[in-house]
PDB file of C-alpha atoms and ligand atoms in Angstrom:
ATOM      1  CA  MET Q   1     169.291 169.800 120.250  1.00 51.00           C
ATOM      2  CA  THR Q   2     170.033 173.545 120.496  1.00 53.00           C
ATOM      3  CA  LEU Q   3     166.900 175.643 120.404  1.00 55.00           C
ATOM      4  CA  ILE Q   4     167.124 178.826 118.384  1.00 62.00           C
ATOM      5  CA  ARG Q   5     166.314 181.967 120.419  1.00 73.00           C
ATOM      6  CA  ARG Q   6     166.885 184.647 117.767  1.00 86.00           C
ATOM      7  CA  PRO Q   7     164.444 185.969 115.171  1.00 93.00           C
ATOM      8  CA  LEU Q   8     164.201 183.659 112.182  1.00 95.00           C
ATOM      9  CA  PRO Q   9     162.890 184.525 108.729  1.00 97.00           C
ATOM     10  CA  ALA Q  10     159.644 182.730 107.885  1.00 98.00           C
ATOM     11  CA  GLU Q  11     157.400 182.628 104.855  1.00 98.00           C
ATOM     12  CA  VAL Q  12     153.648 182.200 104.669  1.00 98.00           C
ATOM     13  CA  VAL Q  13     152.719 178.923 102.973  1.00 98.00           C
ATOM     14  CA  ALA Q  14     148.977 178.818 103.680  1.00 98.00           C
ATOM     15  CA  VAL Q  15     146.175 180.983 105.038  1.00 98.00           C
ATOM     16  CA  ARG Q  16     142.894 179.450 106.157  1.00 98.00           C
ATOM     17  CA  ALA Q  17     139.829 181.183 107.605  1.00 98.00           C
ATOM     18  CA  LEU Q  18     138.805 179.229 110.722  1.00 98.00           C
ATOM     19  CA  THR Q  19     135.953 181.619 111.557  1.00 98.00           C
ATOM     20  CA  PRO Q  20     134.966 185.086 110.288  1.00 97.00           C
ATOM     21  CA  HIS Q  21     137.373 186.553 112.879  1.00 97.00           C
ATOM     22  CA  LEU Q  22     140.164 183.985 113.096  1.00 98.00           C
ATOM     23  CA  ALA Q  23     142.758 183.093 110.439  1.00 98.00           C
ATOM     24  CA  ARG Q  24     145.207 180.200 110.653  1.00 98.00           C
ATOM     25  CA  ILE Q  25     148.482 181.169 109.010  1.00 98.00           C
ATOM     26  CA  THR Q  26     151.043 178.466 108.286  1.00 98.00           C
ATOM     27  CA  LEU Q  27     154.678 179.529 108.174  1.00 98.00           C
ATOM     28  CA  THR Q  28     157.860 177.782 107.155  1.00 98.00           C
ATOM     29  CA  GLY Q  29     161.506 178.738 107.263  1.00 97.00           C
ATOM     30  CA  PRO Q  30     165.033 177.545 107.907  1.00 93.00           C
ATOM     31  CA  GLY Q  31     165.453 176.861 111.602  1.00 92.00           C
ATOM     32  CA  LEU Q  32     161.801 176.126 112.414  1.00 96.00           C
ATOM     33  CA  GLU Q  33     162.738 172.475 112.871  1.00 95.00           C
ATOM     34  CA  ASP Q  34     164.639 173.620 115.992  1.00 93.00           C
ATOM     35  CA  PHE Q  35     162.145 176.294 117.120  1.00 94.00           C
ATOM     36  CA  GLY Q  36     161.296 174.423 120.330  1.00 93.00           C
ATOM     37  CA  TYR Q  37     157.915 173.846 121.921  1.00 95.00           C
ATOM     38  CA  ASP Q  38     157.569 174.056 125.693  1.00 96.00           C
ATOM     39  CA  GLY Q  39     153.789 173.761 126.029  1.00 96.00           C
ATOM     40  CA  PRO Q  40     150.343 174.796 124.822  1.00 98.00           C
ATOM     41  CA  ASP Q  41     150.840 178.555 125.249  1.00 98.00           C
ATOM     42  CA  HIS Q  42     154.301 178.629 123.660  1.00 98.00           C
ATOM     43  CA  LEU Q  43     154.944 182.283 122.846  1.00 97.00           C
ATOM     44  CA  VAL Q  44     156.103 183.299 119.394  1.00 97.00           C
ATOM     45  CA  ARG Q  45     157.108 186.921 118.882  1.00 97.00           C
ATOM     46  CA  ILE Q  46     156.401 187.976 115.340  1.00 98.00           C
ATOM     47  CA  PHE Q  47     158.362 190.671 113.502  1.00 98.00           C
ATOM     48  CA  LEU Q  48     156.546 192.548 110.757  1.00 98.00           C
ATOM     49  CA  PRO Q  49     157.748 195.178 108.284  1.00 96.00           C
ATOM     50  CA  PRO Q  50     157.430 198.700 109.742  1.00 96.00           C
ATOM     51  CA  ARG Q  51     154.832 199.561 107.086  1.00 94.00           C
ATOM     52  CA  PRO Q  52     152.952 197.456 104.541  1.00 90.00           C
ATOM     53  CA  GLY Q  53     155.270 196.907 101.565  1.00 89.00           C
ATOM     54  CA  ALA Q  54     158.423 197.996 103.447  1.00 94.00           C
ATOM     55  CA  ALA Q  55     161.468 195.750 103.727  1.00 94.00           C
ATOM     56  CA  LEU Q  56     161.702 193.506 106.778  1.00 96.00           C
ATOM     57  CA  LEU Q  57     164.975 193.829 108.706  1.00 96.00           C
ATOM     58  CA  LEU Q  58     165.357 191.375 111.566  1.00 96.00           C
ATOM     59  CA  PRO Q  59     167.318 192.542 114.619  1.00 93.00           C
ATOM     60  CA  GLU Q  60     170.733 191.004 115.192  1.00 88.00           C
ATOM     61  CA  GLY Q  61     172.898 191.321 118.261  1.00 78.00           C
ATOM     62  CA  ALA Q  62     174.548 189.330 121.003  1.00 77.00           C
ATOM     63  CA  ASP Q  63     172.579 191.114 123.753  1.00 81.00           C
ATOM     64  CA  GLY Q  64     169.190 189.803 122.663  1.00 86.00           C
ATOM     65  CA  TRP Q  65     166.478 190.924 120.286  1.00 91.00           C
ATOM     66  CA  TYR Q  66     164.977 193.755 122.349  1.00 92.00           C
ATOM     67  CA  PRO Q  67     168.024 196.057 122.604  1.00 92.00           C
ATOM     68  CA  ALA Q  68     168.760 195.296 118.958  1.00 92.00           C
ATOM     69  CA  VAL Q  69     165.248 196.386 117.927  1.00 94.00           C
ATOM     70  CA  GLN Q  70     165.505 199.553 120.030  1.00 94.00           C
ATOM     71  CA  ALA Q  71     168.829 200.384 118.378  1.00 93.00           C
ATOM     72  CA  MET Q  72     167.294 200.288 114.879  1.00 95.00           C
ATOM     73  CA  GLU Q  73     166.274 203.538 113.176  1.00 95.00           C
ATOM     74  CA  PRO Q  74     162.507 204.079 113.578  1.00 95.00           C
ATOM     75  CA  GLU Q  75     161.848 203.933 109.836  1.00 95.00           C
ATOM     76  CA  VAL Q  76     163.299 200.403 109.539  1.00 96.00           C
ATOM     77  CA  ARG Q  77     162.369 199.109 113.008  1.00 97.00           C
ATOM     78  CA  PRO Q  78     160.053 196.088 112.711  1.00 97.00           C
ATOM     79  CA  VAL Q  79     156.698 195.896 114.472  1.00 98.00           C
ATOM     80  CA  VAL Q  80     156.863 193.195 117.169  1.00 98.00           C
ATOM     81  CA  ARG Q  81     153.755 191.426 118.516  1.00 98.00           C
ATOM     82  CA  ASN Q  82     153.077 188.366 120.692  1.00 98.00           C
ATOM     83  CA  TYR Q  83     151.283 185.252 119.434  1.00 98.00           C
ATOM     84  CA  THR Q  84     150.900 181.578 120.365  1.00 98.00           C
ATOM     85  CA  VAL Q  85     152.246 178.613 118.449  1.00 98.00           C
ATOM     86  CA  ARG Q  86     149.020 176.731 117.696  1.00 98.00           C
ATOM     87  CA  GLU Q  87     150.929 173.798 116.265  1.00 97.00           C
ATOM     88  CA  LEU Q  88     154.580 173.177 115.497  1.00 97.00           C
ATOM     89  CA  ARG Q  89     155.567 170.531 112.953  1.00 98.00           C
ATOM     90  CA  PRO Q  90     159.355 170.427 113.289  1.00 96.00           C
ATOM     91  CA  GLU Q  91     159.693 167.573 110.816  1.00 97.00           C
ATOM     92  CA  LYS Q  92     158.306 169.884 108.108  1.00 97.00           C
ATOM     93  CA  ALA Q  93     159.813 173.090 109.561  1.00 97.00           C
ATOM     94  CA  GLU Q  94     156.238 174.455 109.796  1.00 98.00           C
ATOM     95  CA  MET Q  95     154.132 176.215 112.388  1.00 98.00           C
ATOM     96  CA  ASP Q  96     150.547 177.418 112.589  1.00 98.00           C
ATOM     97  CA  ILE Q  97     149.564 180.661 114.278  1.00 98.00           C
ATOM     98  CA  ASP Q  98     145.885 181.602 114.725  1.00 98.00           C
ATOM     99  CA  PHE Q  99     145.413 185.356 114.303  1.00 98.00           C
ATOM    100  CA  VAL Q 100     142.363 187.189 115.652  1.00 98.00           C
ATOM    101  CA  LEU Q 101     141.228 189.555 112.914  1.00 98.00           C
ATOM    102  CA  HIS Q 102     140.076 192.551 114.927  1.00 98.00           C
ATOM    103  CA  GLY Q 103     140.390 195.115 112.136  1.00 96.00           C
ATOM    104  CA  ASP Q 104     143.067 197.259 110.562  1.00 96.00           C
ATOM    105  CA  ASP Q 105     143.820 199.431 113.598  1.00 95.00           C
ATOM    106  CA  GLY Q 106     146.601 197.067 114.703  1.00 97.00           C
ATOM    107  CA  PRO Q 107     149.500 196.213 112.364  1.00 98.00           C
ATOM    108  CA  ALA Q 108     149.433 192.494 113.175  1.00 98.00           C
ATOM    109  CA  SER Q 109     145.712 192.084 112.578  1.00 98.00           C
ATOM    110  CA  ALA Q 110     145.959 194.219 109.415  1.00 98.00           C
ATOM    111  CA  TRP Q 111     148.861 192.086 108.186  1.00 98.00           C
ATOM    112  CA  ALA Q 112     147.016 188.821 108.906  1.00 98.00           C
ATOM    113  CA  ARG Q 113     143.876 190.021 107.109  1.00 97.00           C
ATOM    114  CA  LYS Q 114     145.862 190.456 103.891  1.00 97.00           C
ATOM    115  CA  ALA Q 115     148.464 187.692 104.300  1.00 97.00           C
ATOM    116  CA  THR Q 116     149.075 185.483 101.273  1.00 97.00           C
ATOM    117  CA  PRO Q 117     151.571 182.706 100.511  1.00 98.00           C
ATOM    118  CA  GLY Q 118     155.037 184.119  99.946  1.00 97.00           C
ATOM    119  CA  ASP Q 119     154.706 186.944 102.503  1.00 97.00           C
ATOM    120  CA  ARG Q 120     157.668 187.129 104.885  1.00 96.00           C
ATOM    121  CA  ILE Q 121     157.857 187.832 108.598  1.00 97.00           C
ATOM    122  CA  GLY Q 122     160.230 187.023 111.458  1.00 97.00           C
ATOM    123  CA  VAL Q 123     159.493 184.627 114.332  1.00 97.00           C
ATOM    124  CA  LEU Q 124     161.198 184.218 117.694  1.00 96.00           C
ATOM    125  CA  SER Q 125     160.629 181.334 120.101  1.00 95.00           C
ATOM    126  CA  ASP Q 126     160.003 182.511 123.659  1.00 93.00           C
ATOM    127  CA  GLY Q 127     158.771 179.655 125.840  1.00 93.00           C
ATOM    128  CA  ALA Q 128     155.560 178.678 127.632  1.00 97.00           C
ATOM    129  CA  GLU Q 129     153.939 179.498 130.981  1.00 98.00           C
ATOM    130  CA  TYR Q 130     151.050 176.997 131.332  1.00 98.00           C
ATOM    131  CA  ALA Q 131     152.291 174.639 134.042  1.00 97.00           C
ATOM    132  CA  PRO Q 132     149.812 172.910 136.361  1.00 97.00           C
ATOM    133  CA  PRO Q 133     151.761 172.107 139.546  1.00 97.00           C
ATOM    134  CA  ALA Q 134     151.957 168.625 141.040  1.00 96.00           C
ATOM    135  CA  GLY Q 135     148.861 167.881 143.075  1.00 96.00           C
ATOM    136  CA  THR Q 136     146.421 169.573 140.687  1.00 97.00           C
ATOM    137  CA  ASP Q 137     143.044 167.793 140.798  1.00 97.00           C
ATOM    138  CA  TRP Q 138     141.253 169.859 138.162  1.00 98.00           C
ATOM    139  CA  GLN Q 139     141.823 172.787 135.824  1.00 98.00           C
ATOM    140  CA  LEU Q 140     139.960 175.959 134.950  1.00 98.00           C
ATOM    141  CA  LEU Q 141     140.878 177.606 131.637  1.00 98.00           C
ATOM    142  CA  VAL Q 142     139.354 180.995 130.852  1.00 98.00           C
ATOM    143  CA  GLY Q 143     139.999 183.264 127.900  1.00 98.00           C
ATOM    144  CA  ASP Q 144     138.798 185.141 124.856  1.00 98.00           C
ATOM    145  CA  GLU Q 145     139.642 184.391 121.230  1.00 98.00           C
ATOM    146  CA  THR Q 146     143.272 185.513 121.649  1.00 98.00           C
ATOM    147  CA  ALA Q 147     143.691 182.719 124.208  1.00 98.00           C
ATOM    148  CA  LEU Q 148     141.768 180.190 122.124  1.00 98.00           C
ATOM    149  CA  PRO Q 149     144.977 178.745 120.573  1.00 98.00           C
ATOM    150  CA  ALA Q 150     146.533 178.209 124.015  1.00 98.00           C
ATOM    151  CA  ILE Q 151     143.377 176.845 125.648  1.00 98.00           C
ATOM    152  CA  ALA Q 152     142.590 174.536 122.718  1.00 98.00           C
ATOM    153  CA  ALA Q 153     146.132 173.145 122.752  1.00 98.00           C
ATOM    154  CA  ALA Q 154     146.039 172.732 126.550  1.00 98.00           C
ATOM    155  CA  LEU Q 155     142.750 170.818 126.384  1.00 98.00           C
ATOM    156  CA  GLU Q 156     143.955 168.636 123.533  1.00 97.00           C
ATOM    157  CA  ALA Q 157     147.041 167.681 125.554  1.00 96.00           C
ATOM    158  CA  LEU Q 158     145.134 166.833 128.760  1.00 96.00           C
ATOM    159  CA  PRO Q 159     145.029 163.231 129.917  1.00 91.00           C
ATOM    160  CA  PRO Q 160     141.441 161.917 129.766  1.00 88.00           C
ATOM    161  CA  ASP Q 161     141.140 161.558 133.521  1.00 86.00           C
ATOM    162  CA  VAL Q 162     141.900 165.197 134.402  1.00 92.00           C
ATOM    163  CA  PRO Q 163     138.699 167.185 134.916  1.00 96.00           C
ATOM    164  CA  ALA Q 164     138.782 170.578 133.229  1.00 98.00           C
ATOM    165  CA  ILE Q 165     136.336 173.439 132.808  1.00 98.00           C
ATOM    166  CA  ALA Q 166     137.035 175.798 129.904  1.00 98.00           C
ATOM    167  CA  LEU Q 167     135.269 179.100 129.208  1.00 98.00           C
ATOM    168  CA  ILE Q 168     136.019 180.804 125.909  1.00 98.00           C
ATOM    169  CA  GLU Q 169     134.400 184.142 125.060  1.00 98.00           C
ATOM    170  CA  VAL Q 170     133.838 184.803 121.351  1.00 98.00           C
ATOM    171  CA  THR Q 171     131.461 186.937 119.312  1.00 98.00           C
ATOM    172  CA  GLY Q 172     128.927 184.264 118.389  1.00 98.00           C
ATOM    173  CA  PRO Q 173     128.341 180.629 117.404  1.00 98.00           C
ATOM    174  CA  ASP Q 174     130.128 181.104 114.062  1.00 98.00           C
ATOM    175  CA  CYS Q 175     133.320 181.885 116.022  1.00 98.00           C
ATOM    176  CA  GLU Q 176     133.460 178.486 117.704  1.00 98.00           C
ATOM    177  CA  ILE Q 177     136.013 175.991 116.407  1.00 98.00           C
ATOM    178  CA  PRO Q 178     136.247 172.242 116.955  1.00 97.00           C
ATOM    179  CA  ILE Q 179     138.478 171.324 119.901  1.00 98.00           C
ATOM    180  CA  ASP Q 180     139.521 167.727 120.420  1.00 96.00           C
ATOM    181  CA  ALA Q 181     139.136 167.867 124.208  1.00 96.00           C
ATOM    182  CA  PRO Q 182     139.134 164.716 126.351  1.00 95.00           C
ATOM    183  CA  SER Q 183     135.952 163.452 127.978  1.00 92.00           C
ATOM    184  CA  GLY Q 184     136.756 165.051 131.341  1.00 93.00           C
ATOM    185  CA  THR Q 185     136.373 168.538 129.850  1.00 96.00           C
ATOM    186  CA  THR Q 186     133.336 170.778 130.170  1.00 97.00           C
ATOM    187  CA  LEU Q 187     133.605 173.438 127.480  1.00 98.00           C
ATOM    188  CA  HIS Q 188     131.494 176.597 127.600  1.00 98.00           C
ATOM    189  CA  TRP Q 189     131.450 178.945 124.596  1.00 98.00           C
ATOM    190  CA  LEU Q 190     130.312 182.404 125.719  1.00 98.00           C
ATOM    191  CA  HIS Q 191     128.751 184.649 123.062  1.00 98.00           C
ATOM    192  CA  ARG Q 192     129.197 188.363 123.586  1.00 97.00           C
ATOM    193  CA  GLY Q 193     127.040 189.230 120.587  1.00 97.00           C
ATOM    194  CA  ASP Q 194     127.053 192.936 119.733  1.00 95.00           C
ATOM    195  CA  THR Q 195     129.173 193.876 122.756  1.00 96.00           C
ATOM    196  CA  GLU Q 196     132.686 194.909 121.707  1.00 95.00           C
ATOM    197  CA  PRO Q 197     135.528 192.489 122.531  1.00 95.00           C
ATOM    198  CA  GLY Q 198     136.921 193.309 125.954  1.00 94.00           C
ATOM    199  CA  ALA Q 199     133.809 195.252 126.981  1.00 95.00           C
ATOM    200  CA  GLY Q 200     131.136 193.885 129.288  1.00 93.00           C
ATOM    201  CA  ASP Q 201     131.544 191.328 132.045  1.00 97.00           C
ATOM    202  CA  LEU Q 202     130.119 188.179 130.466  1.00 98.00           C
ATOM    203  CA  THR Q 203     133.126 186.031 131.344  1.00 98.00           C
ATOM    204  CA  LEU Q 204     133.339 187.266 134.934  1.00 98.00           C
ATOM    205  CA  ARG Q 205     129.594 186.719 135.473  1.00 98.00           C
ATOM    206  CA  THR Q 206     129.813 183.202 134.074  1.00 98.00           C
ATOM    207  CA  VAL Q 207     132.787 182.298 136.273  1.00 98.00           C
ATOM    208  CA  ARG Q 208     130.922 183.679 139.298  1.00 98.00           C
ATOM    209  CA  ASP Q 209     127.966 181.381 138.541  1.00 97.00           C
ATOM    210  CA  LEU Q 210     130.066 178.239 138.030  1.00 98.00           C
ATOM    211  CA  ASP Q 211     129.751 175.296 140.390  1.00 96.00           C
ATOM    212  CA  LEU Q 212     133.374 174.341 140.956  1.00 96.00           C
ATOM    213  CA  PRO Q 213     134.487 170.772 141.679  1.00 96.00           C
ATOM    214  CA  PRO Q 214     136.172 169.840 144.946  1.00 95.00           C
ATOM    215  CA  GLY Q 215     139.921 169.354 145.116  1.00 97.00           C
ATOM    216  CA  THR Q 216     142.973 171.430 144.301  1.00 98.00           C
ATOM    217  CA  PRO Q 217     142.610 173.601 141.198  1.00 98.00           C
ATOM    218  CA  TYR Q 218     144.944 175.175 138.659  1.00 98.00           C
ATOM    219  CA  ALA Q 219     143.659 178.125 136.658  1.00 98.00           C
ATOM    220  CA  PHE Q 220     144.942 179.549 133.373  1.00 98.00           C
ATOM    221  CA  LEU Q 221     143.457 182.959 132.570  1.00 98.00           C
ATOM    222  CA  ALA Q 222     144.364 184.861 129.397  1.00 98.00           C
ATOM    223  CA  GLY Q 223     142.764 187.444 127.165  1.00 98.00           C
ATOM    224  CA  GLU Q 224     141.745 191.071 127.544  1.00 98.00           C
ATOM    225  CA  SER Q 225     143.633 192.570 130.445  1.00 98.00           C
ATOM    226  CA  ALA Q 226     140.738 193.860 132.575  1.00 98.00           C
ATOM    227  CA  MET Q 227     138.800 190.600 132.162  1.00 98.00           C
ATOM    228  CA  VAL Q 228     141.784 188.540 133.250  1.00 98.00           C
ATOM    229  CA  THR Q 229     142.472 190.744 136.276  1.00 98.00           C
ATOM    230  CA  THR Q 230     138.892 190.724 137.526  1.00 98.00           C
ATOM    231  CA  VAL Q 231     138.477 186.974 137.076  1.00 98.00           C
ATOM    232  CA  ARG Q 232     141.725 186.361 138.964  1.00 98.00           C
ATOM    233  CA  ARG Q 233     140.605 188.639 141.804  1.00 98.00           C
ATOM    234  CA  HIS Q 234     137.290 186.782 142.032  1.00 98.00           C
ATOM    235  CA  LEU Q 235     138.969 183.363 142.114  1.00 98.00           C
ATOM    236  CA  CYS Q 236     141.548 184.337 144.739  1.00 98.00           C
ATOM    237  CA  THR Q 237     139.306 186.533 146.907  1.00 98.00           C
ATOM    238  CA  ASP Q 238     135.887 184.875 146.709  1.00 98.00           C
ATOM    239  CA  ARG Q 239     136.654 181.273 145.703  1.00 97.00           C
ATOM    240  CA  GLY Q 240     139.749 180.548 147.788  1.00 97.00           C
ATOM    241  CA  PHE Q 241     142.159 179.820 144.917  1.00 98.00           C
ATOM    242  CA  ALA Q 242     145.799 180.012 146.057  1.00 98.00           C
ATOM    243  CA  LYS Q 243     147.557 182.773 144.095  1.00 98.00           C
ATOM    244  CA  ASP Q 244     150.348 180.445 143.005  1.00 97.00           C
ATOM    245  CA  ARG Q 245     147.747 178.178 141.380  1.00 98.00           C
ATOM    246  CA  VAL Q 246     146.403 180.907 139.115  1.00 98.00           C
ATOM    247  CA  TYR Q 247     148.416 181.837 136.018  1.00 98.00           C
ATOM    248  CA  PHE Q 248     147.068 185.019 134.449  1.00 98.00           C
ATOM    249  CA  CYS Q 249     148.219 187.134 131.541  1.00 98.00           C
ATOM    250  CA  GLY Q 250     146.664 190.130 129.806  1.00 98.00           C
ATOM    251  CA  TYR Q 251     147.066 189.235 126.134  1.00 98.00           C
ATOM    252  CA  TRP Q 252     145.779 192.624 124.968  1.00 98.00           C
ATOM    253  CA  ARG Q 253     144.347 195.806 126.436  1.00 98.00           C
ATOM    254  CA  ARG Q 254     141.108 197.404 125.293  1.00 97.00           C
ATOM    255  CA  SER Q 255     141.748 201.080 124.498  1.00 92.00           C
TER     256      SER Q 255
HETATM  257  C1  FAD H   1     151.531 185.598 125.427  1.00 93.79           C
HETATM  258  C2  FAD H   1     150.560 186.123 124.377  1.00 93.79           C
HETATM  259  C3  FAD H   1     150.031 185.270 123.423  1.00 93.79           C
HETATM  260  C4  FAD H   1     149.114 185.744 122.478  1.00 93.79           C
HETATM  261  N1  FAD H   1     148.607 184.881 121.516  1.00 93.79           N
HETATM  262  C5  FAD H   1     147.754 185.346 120.577  1.00 93.79           C
HETATM  263  C6  FAD H   1     147.278 184.478 119.519  1.00 93.79           C
HETATM  264  O1  FAD H   1     147.672 183.314 119.409  1.00 93.79           O
HETATM  265  N2  FAD H   1     146.395 184.990 118.625  1.00 93.79           N
HETATM  266  C7  FAD H   1     145.994 186.303 118.681  1.00 93.79           C
HETATM  267  O2  FAD H   1     145.210 186.729 117.814  1.00 93.79           O
HETATM  268  N3  FAD H   1     146.440 187.140 119.644  1.00 93.79           N
HETATM  269  C8  FAD H   1     147.324 186.697 120.566  1.00 93.79           C
HETATM  270  N4  FAD H   1     147.793 187.549 121.531  1.00 93.79           N
HETATM  271  C9  FAD H   1     147.252 188.907 121.566  1.00 93.79           C
HETATM  272  C10 FAD H   1     147.922 189.857 120.575  1.00 93.79           C
HETATM  273  O3  FAD H   1     149.306 189.982 120.901  1.00 93.79           O
HETATM  274  C11 FAD H   1     147.242 191.252 120.697  1.00 93.79           C
HETATM  275  O4  FAD H   1     145.887 191.169 120.333  1.00 93.79           O
HETATM  276  C12 FAD H   1     147.962 192.322 119.905  1.00 93.79           C
HETATM  277  O5  FAD H   1     147.570 193.566 120.441  1.00 93.79           O
HETATM  278  C13 FAD H   1     147.620 192.304 118.414  1.00 93.79           C
HETATM  279  O6  FAD H   1     148.418 193.285 117.779  1.00 93.79           O
HETATM  280  P1  FAD H   1     147.841 194.295 116.691  1.00 93.79           P
HETATM  281  O7  FAD H   1     149.035 194.871 115.998  1.00 93.79           O
HETATM  282  O8  FAD H   1     146.794 193.606 115.862  1.00 93.79           O
HETATM  283  O9  FAD H   1     147.095 195.418 117.530  1.00 93.79           O
HETATM  284  P2  FAD H   1     147.754 196.566 118.447  1.00 93.79           P
HETATM  285  O10 FAD H   1     148.575 197.511 117.617  1.00 93.79           O
HETATM  286  O11 FAD H   1     148.458 195.942 119.600  1.00 93.79           O
HETATM  287  O12 FAD H   1     146.470 197.327 118.979  1.00 93.79           O
HETATM  288  C14 FAD H   1     145.713 198.193 118.114  1.00 93.79           C
HETATM  289  C15 FAD H   1     144.305 198.351 118.674  1.00 93.79           C
HETATM  290  O13 FAD H   1     143.637 197.106 118.555  1.00 93.79           O
HETATM  291  C16 FAD H   1     143.074 196.718 119.812  1.00 93.79           C
HETATM  292  N5  FAD H   1     143.180 195.250 119.905  1.00 93.79           N
HETATM  293  C17 FAD H   1     144.302 194.501 120.042  1.00 93.79           C
HETATM  294  N6  FAD H   1     143.994 193.199 120.083  1.00 93.79           N
HETATM  295  C18 FAD H   1     142.668 193.109 119.963  1.00 93.79           C
HETATM  296  C19 FAD H   1     141.754 192.014 119.937  1.00 93.79           C
HETATM  297  N7  FAD H   1     142.156 190.729 120.027  1.00 93.79           N
HETATM  298  N8  FAD H   1     140.423 192.309 119.798  1.00 93.79           N
HETATM  299  C20 FAD H   1     139.986 193.592 119.694  1.00 93.79           C
HETATM  300  N9  FAD H   1     140.811 194.666 119.714  1.00 93.79           N
HETATM  301  C21 FAD H   1     142.135 194.412 119.846  1.00 93.79           C
HETATM  302  C22 FAD H   1     143.881 197.466 120.878  1.00 93.79           C
HETATM  303  O14 FAD H   1     143.098 197.728 122.015  1.00 93.79           O
HETATM  304  C23 FAD H   1     144.248 198.764 120.153  1.00 93.79           C
HETATM  305  O15 FAD H   1     143.214 199.701 120.302  1.00 93.79           O
HETATM  306  C24 FAD H   1     148.728 187.094 122.485  1.00 93.79           C
HETATM  307  C25 FAD H   1     149.288 187.972 123.442  1.00 93.79           C
HETATM  308  C26 FAD H   1     150.191 187.486 124.381  1.00 93.79           C
HETATM  309  C27 FAD H   1     150.781 188.440 125.397  1.00 93.79           C
END
């Protein structure tokens, strides 16, 4: 099967509120049956109209999507953002993406807040990074709500005998979602309450206080950039994690 690595048109078929701040948007389109799925954090780049109500032009070009986007006139250039495939159903040419609704200051969040069936965007398959190396005895997965799709999918795919500790920072109890994690998982929901997303050090403090199991770990850290960086530093400097056993990615930056 040849996987498609160019932007594809997709149409919203369903929108479901998972929590007050998280919307699951189901998309369909020609080519999604060959979108490809490399793992639980499979990256999908979304292409949105430059302004609400404007036409959506998807970049075309043999040199890849990025130069093609840069070559477009600013008034027609699509907005491009990074998301995670929460679930791909190739047999139905469908995918789910879970969007954090953080307000209208970002075009992707603003689009997701108003999305309705029939709306059109572009989607580009871009691969996965989560990859516990051979010899991993246990896993540590840490993130905020932007990493919830990746962490939930990683937990759901774990064999029952692999111990895992997952920490997910959200606003409050109404932002938790069911995760079908195997019995070896210890899942901690961290509630930041009135603290703004990305502010405070709740996740870092909780990781510092964790009793970690013996054996060789693999860590997956994703979410607000400063949180991810400080947690990685703590694991590698104070807890003896080998750097090549810690995947970390700033999914967004608090401004
Ligand atoms: C590999 C990868 C996978 C990702 N997967 C997902 C996913 O599945 N679901 C998801 O919701 N996000 C995901 N993200 C994060 C998402 O790309 C960012 O949150 C992005 O900034 C949203 O774009 P925007 O247009 O809404 O806001 P932007 O235009 O990028 O930013 C506008 C303002 O909003 C703030 N902001 C951005 N994101 C947030 C947030 N989450 N909370 C509070 N303030 C914010 C910024 O600091 C800025 O001030 C992923 C990122 C990466 C790199």
